[in-house]
Amino acid sequence: MMMRSQISFVFLVLPCLGLVALSLCLGFVSAASSLPQPNKLTWHYYKVHNTCDEAEIYVRHQVQLLWNKDKTITPKLLRLLYSDCFVTGCDASVLLDGPNSEKTAPQNYGLGGFVFIDKVKSVLEQRCPGVVSCADILNLAARDALHLAGAPSYPVLTGRRDGLTSSKSSVDLPSPSISWQAALTYFKSRGLDVLDMATLLGAHSMGKTHCRYIVDRLYNFNNTGKPDPSMERSFISDMRRLCPPRTKKGQSDPLVYLNPGFGANHTFTESYYSRILSHKAVLGIDQQLLYGDDTKEITKEFAAGFEDFRKSFALSINRMGAYQVLTGNQGEIRKNCRIPNKK
């Protein structure tokens, strides 16, 4: 596989703990030459600072309880984390309510998982009032839900604080129909690289999307009046049965699995990459991974080796979770994840 500059990643700098062998948690992985600069996040922050020793246990327990009832919580939390971190950084701004908040942006249509985060926050406020940030809760809950679905239980550095504002105008999440080159430019603007992009898109092995995001591929690709030529013909027929042309105002917008055939299992697998190789990707950006030399090589490697995908995912989502975090005296620790504290 094309690994980031072929640099072996064995240690992760944790400011308050010195060098910790992350390879003991993840197994051997190769890492980027562009690892994020160390910030003030810490492994087991709340235990180290003796403010809420069992914080991560409380989160994990709540995730387990909900996952036992509703396994769709994994893709919901993962999308929520992405929608938070890729906008103004991992500051839980996407959780804030308001008529013009981030959650009202068109790109966040169908976003879920808010009620669950509220539940976890209420538990932590009972046990450790005013201590654990909503931003950390979201990162920890996504990790625990992913692990239950089959992903590795990677270490999450904590100590994030919550943002004070949330604006719809700040949401610049890209269309799922963009080219791989445009997607890579966007990921690089967030301090991530081509391996991070190809890896994190693998989250589309779970969850659903609305037909509105794929009808162009099925009926009028690039305004040609024809389907996307990169799609396998029988797959086009299958998807057309699920997603009829959008010809009327107010027409229903059905949900379809991002990973047909496996999506109903709600499990974290490498099958997403096999679908790309078979020209059966649902979203245009996913199929685009075949058209970059590096992304094609990564896709082939992950389709052939689940462990390679799991280990790379653990590192890439950690890198995403460190993007533009607030620490120290920045931001605040919200008492309610939906509203800023009153001054």
mmCIF file of C-alpha atoms in Angstrom, residues 123-256:
data_model
loop_
_atom_site.group_PDB
_atom_site.id
_atom_site.type_symbol
_atom_site.label_atom_id
_atom_site.label_comp_id
_atom_site.label_asym_id
_atom_site.label_seq_id
_atom_site.Cartn_x
_atom_site.Cartn_y
_atom_site.Cartn_z
ATOM 1 C CA VAL A 123 -25.051 11.449 32.764
ATOM 2 C CA LEU A 124 -21.651 13.147 32.969
ATOM 3 C CA GLU A 125 -23.149 16.347 34.392
ATOM 4 C CA GLN A 126 -24.686 14.282 37.200
ATOM 5 C CA ARG A 127 -21.367 12.647 38.033
ATOM 6 C CA CYS A 128 -18.840 15.352 37.151
ATOM 7 C CA PRO A 129 -20.642 18.706 36.742
ATOM 8 C CA GLY A 130 -19.049 21.207 34.385
ATOM 9 C CA VAL A 131 -16.005 19.075 33.640
ATOM 10 C CA VAL A 132 -16.300 16.990 30.452
ATOM 11 C CA SER A 133 -16.677 18.900 27.192
ATOM 12 C CA CYS A 134 -19.229 18.094 24.526
ATOM 13 C CA ALA A 135 -16.377 17.981 22.013
ATOM 14 C CA ASP A 136 -14.660 15.195 23.946
ATOM 15 C CA ILE A 137 -17.939 13.350 24.436
ATOM 16 C CA LEU A 138 -18.528 13.320 20.680
ATOM 17 C CA ASN A 139 -15.018 12.027 19.937
ATOM 18 C CA LEU A 140 -15.184 9.352 22.631
ATOM 19 C CA ALA A 141 -18.707 8.212 21.738
ATOM 20 C CA ALA A 142 -17.829 7.909 18.049
ATOM 21 C CA ARG A 143 -14.758 5.814 18.946
ATOM 22 C CA ASP A 144 -16.762 3.478 21.176
ATOM 23 C CA ALA A 145 -19.594 3.069 18.665
ATOM 24 C CA LEU A 146 -17.105 2.337 15.893
ATOM 25 C CA HIS A 147 -15.428 -0.311 18.029
ATOM 26 C CA LEU A 148 -18.742 -2.054 18.631
ATOM 27 C CA ALA A 149 -19.264 -2.101 14.855
ATOM 28 C CA GLY A 150 -15.883 -3.732 14.194
ATOM 29 C CA ALA A 151 -13.348 -0.892 14.097
ATOM 30 C CA PRO A 152 -10.278 -0.872 16.357
ATOM 31 C CA SER A 153 -10.644 0.760 19.779
ATOM 32 C CA TYR A 154 -8.099 3.478 19.165
ATOM 33 C CA PRO A 155 -6.886 5.850 21.925
ATOM 34 C CA VAL A 156 -8.646 9.234 21.893
ATOM 35 C CA LEU A 157 -6.696 12.182 23.256
ATOM 36 C CA THR A 158 -8.917 14.437 25.364
ATOM 37 C CA GLY A 159 -8.950 17.910 26.874
ATOM 38 C CA ARG A 160 -10.953 19.644 24.128
ATOM 39 C CA ARG A 161 -13.149 22.585 25.027
ATOM 40 C CA ASP A 162 -16.393 23.668 23.400
ATOM 41 C CA GLY A 163 -16.845 26.465 20.896
ATOM 42 C CA LEU A 164 -19.029 29.457 21.690
ATOM 43 C CA THR A 165 -20.656 30.009 18.313
ATOM 44 C CA SER A 166 -22.147 28.086 15.401
ATOM 45 C CA SER A 167 -22.930 29.537 11.986
ATOM 46 C CA LYS A 168 -24.556 28.009 8.936
ATOM 47 C CA SER A 169 -22.375 30.193 6.729
ATOM 48 C CA SER A 170 -19.219 28.489 8.032
ATOM 49 C CA VAL A 171 -20.269 25.069 6.727
ATOM 50 C CA ASP A 172 -18.280 24.350 3.564
ATOM 51 C CA LEU A 173 -18.576 20.557 3.471
ATOM 52 C CA PRO A 174 -18.113 19.486 -0.169
ATOM 53 C CA SER A 175 -20.621 17.828 -2.459
ATOM 54 C CA PRO A 176 -20.449 14.006 -2.589
ATOM 55 C CA SER A 177 -20.161 14.319 -6.366
ATOM 56 C CA ILE A 178 -16.835 16.175 -6.528
ATOM 57 C CA SER A 179 -13.700 14.770 -8.141
ATOM 58 C CA TRP A 180 -11.026 13.014 -6.129
ATOM 59 C CA GLN A 181 -8.682 15.938 -6.866
ATOM 60 C CA ALA A 182 -11.139 18.455 -5.400
ATOM 61 C CA ALA A 183 -11.759 16.189 -2.422
ATOM 62 C CA LEU A 184 -8.027 15.866 -1.780
ATOM 63 C CA THR A 185 -7.610 19.643 -1.888
ATOM 64 C CA TYR A 186 -10.337 19.923 0.737
ATOM 65 C CA PHE A 187 -8.793 17.254 2.985
ATOM 66 C CA LYS A 188 -5.375 18.890 2.689
ATOM 67 C CA SER A 189 -6.900 22.188 3.820
ATOM 68 C CA ARG A 190 -7.723 20.340 7.062
ATOM 69 C CA GLY A 191 -4.182 19.053 7.528
ATOM 70 C CA LEU A 192 -4.959 15.600 6.148
ATOM 71 C CA ASP A 193 -3.418 13.732 3.220
ATOM 72 C CA VAL A 194 -4.377 11.305 0.458
ATOM 73 C CA LEU A 195 -4.208 8.250 2.725
ATOM 74 C CA ASP A 196 -6.401 9.971 5.309
ATOM 75 C CA MET A 197 -8.940 10.791 2.608
ATOM 76 C CA ALA A 198 -9.086 7.308 1.112
ATOM 77 C CA THR A 199 -9.230 5.827 4.609
ATOM 78 C CA LEU A 200 -11.873 8.087 6.136
ATOM 79 C CA LEU A 201 -14.156 7.687 3.118
ATOM 80 C CA GLY A 202 -14.217 4.016 4.121
ATOM 81 C CA ALA A 203 -16.694 5.076 6.805
ATOM 82 C CA HIS A 204 -19.198 4.789 3.948
ATOM 83 C CA SER A 205 -19.187 1.052 4.612
ATOM 84 C CA MET A 206 -22.019 1.984 7.010
ATOM 85 C CA GLY A 207 -24.970 4.324 7.015
ATOM 86 C CA LYS A 208 -27.403 5.705 4.467
ATOM 87 C CA THR A 209 -27.691 8.647 2.118
ATOM 88 C CA HIS A 210 -30.605 10.393 0.453
ATOM 89 C CA CYS A 211 -31.389 9.762 -3.199
ATOM 90 C CA ARG A 212 -30.955 13.484 -3.898
ATOM 91 C CA TYR A 213 -27.195 12.961 -3.684
ATOM 92 C CA ILE A 214 -27.029 10.252 -6.351
ATOM 93 C CA VAL A 215 -29.852 10.884 -8.852
ATOM 94 C CA ASP A 216 -27.454 12.850 -11.062
ATOM 95 C CA ARG A 217 -25.305 9.728 -11.415
ATOM 96 C CA LEU A 218 -28.345 7.642 -12.275
ATOM 97 C CA TYR A 219 -30.073 9.846 -14.830
ATOM 98 C CA ASN A 220 -28.163 12.952 -15.862
ATOM 99 C CA PHE A 221 -24.465 12.680 -15.175
ATOM 100 C CA ASN A 222 -22.730 15.993 -15.915
ATOM 101 C CA ASN A 223 -25.905 17.119 -17.734
ATOM 102 C CA THR A 224 -25.501 14.435 -20.403
ATOM 103 C CA GLY A 225 -28.964 12.948 -19.947
ATOM 104 C CA LYS A 226 -27.235 9.617 -19.333
ATOM 105 C CA PRO A 227 -26.040 7.729 -16.235
ATOM 106 C CA ASP A 228 -22.495 7.896 -14.934
ATOM 107 C CA PRO A 229 -20.473 5.660 -17.314
ATOM 108 C CA SER A 230 -18.291 4.533 -14.401
ATOM 109 C CA MET A 231 -21.260 2.698 -12.813
ATOM 110 C CA GLU A 232 -21.805 -1.003 -13.482
ATOM 111 C CA ARG A 233 -24.978 -1.423 -15.555
ATOM 112 C CA SER A 234 -26.904 -3.809 -13.309
ATOM 113 C CA PHE A 235 -26.099 -1.573 -10.350
ATOM 114 C CA ILE A 236 -27.621 1.406 -12.164
ATOM 115 C CA SER A 237 -30.835 -0.594 -12.611
ATOM 116 C CA ASP A 238 -30.856 -1.608 -8.958
ATOM 117 C CA MET A 239 -30.392 1.953 -7.754
ATOM 118 C CA ARG A 240 -32.953 3.376 -10.164
ATOM 119 C CA ARG A 241 -35.577 1.145 -8.580
ATOM 120 C CA LEU A 242 -34.769 2.715 -5.224
ATOM 121 C CA CYS A 243 -34.292 6.276 -6.469
ATOM 122 C CA PRO A 244 -36.777 7.401 -9.149
ATOM 123 C CA PRO A 245 -36.122 10.634 -11.086
ATOM 124 C CA ARG A 246 -36.828 13.779 -9.123
ATOM 125 C CA THR A 247 -39.401 15.485 -11.318
ATOM 126 C CA LYS A 248 -41.868 17.035 -8.870
ATOM 127 C CA LYS A 249 -41.578 19.615 -6.144
ATOM 128 C CA GLY A 250 -42.090 18.033 -2.741
ATOM 129 C CA GLN A 251 -41.250 14.583 -4.067
ATOM 130 C CA SER A 252 -40.110 12.072 -1.438
ATOM 131 C CA ASP A 253 -36.381 11.631 -0.966
ATOM 132 C CA PRO A 254 -35.771 7.998 -0.001
ATOM 133 C CA LEU A 255 -32.788 6.786 1.980
ATOM 134 C CA VAL A 256 -30.508 4.136 0.512
#
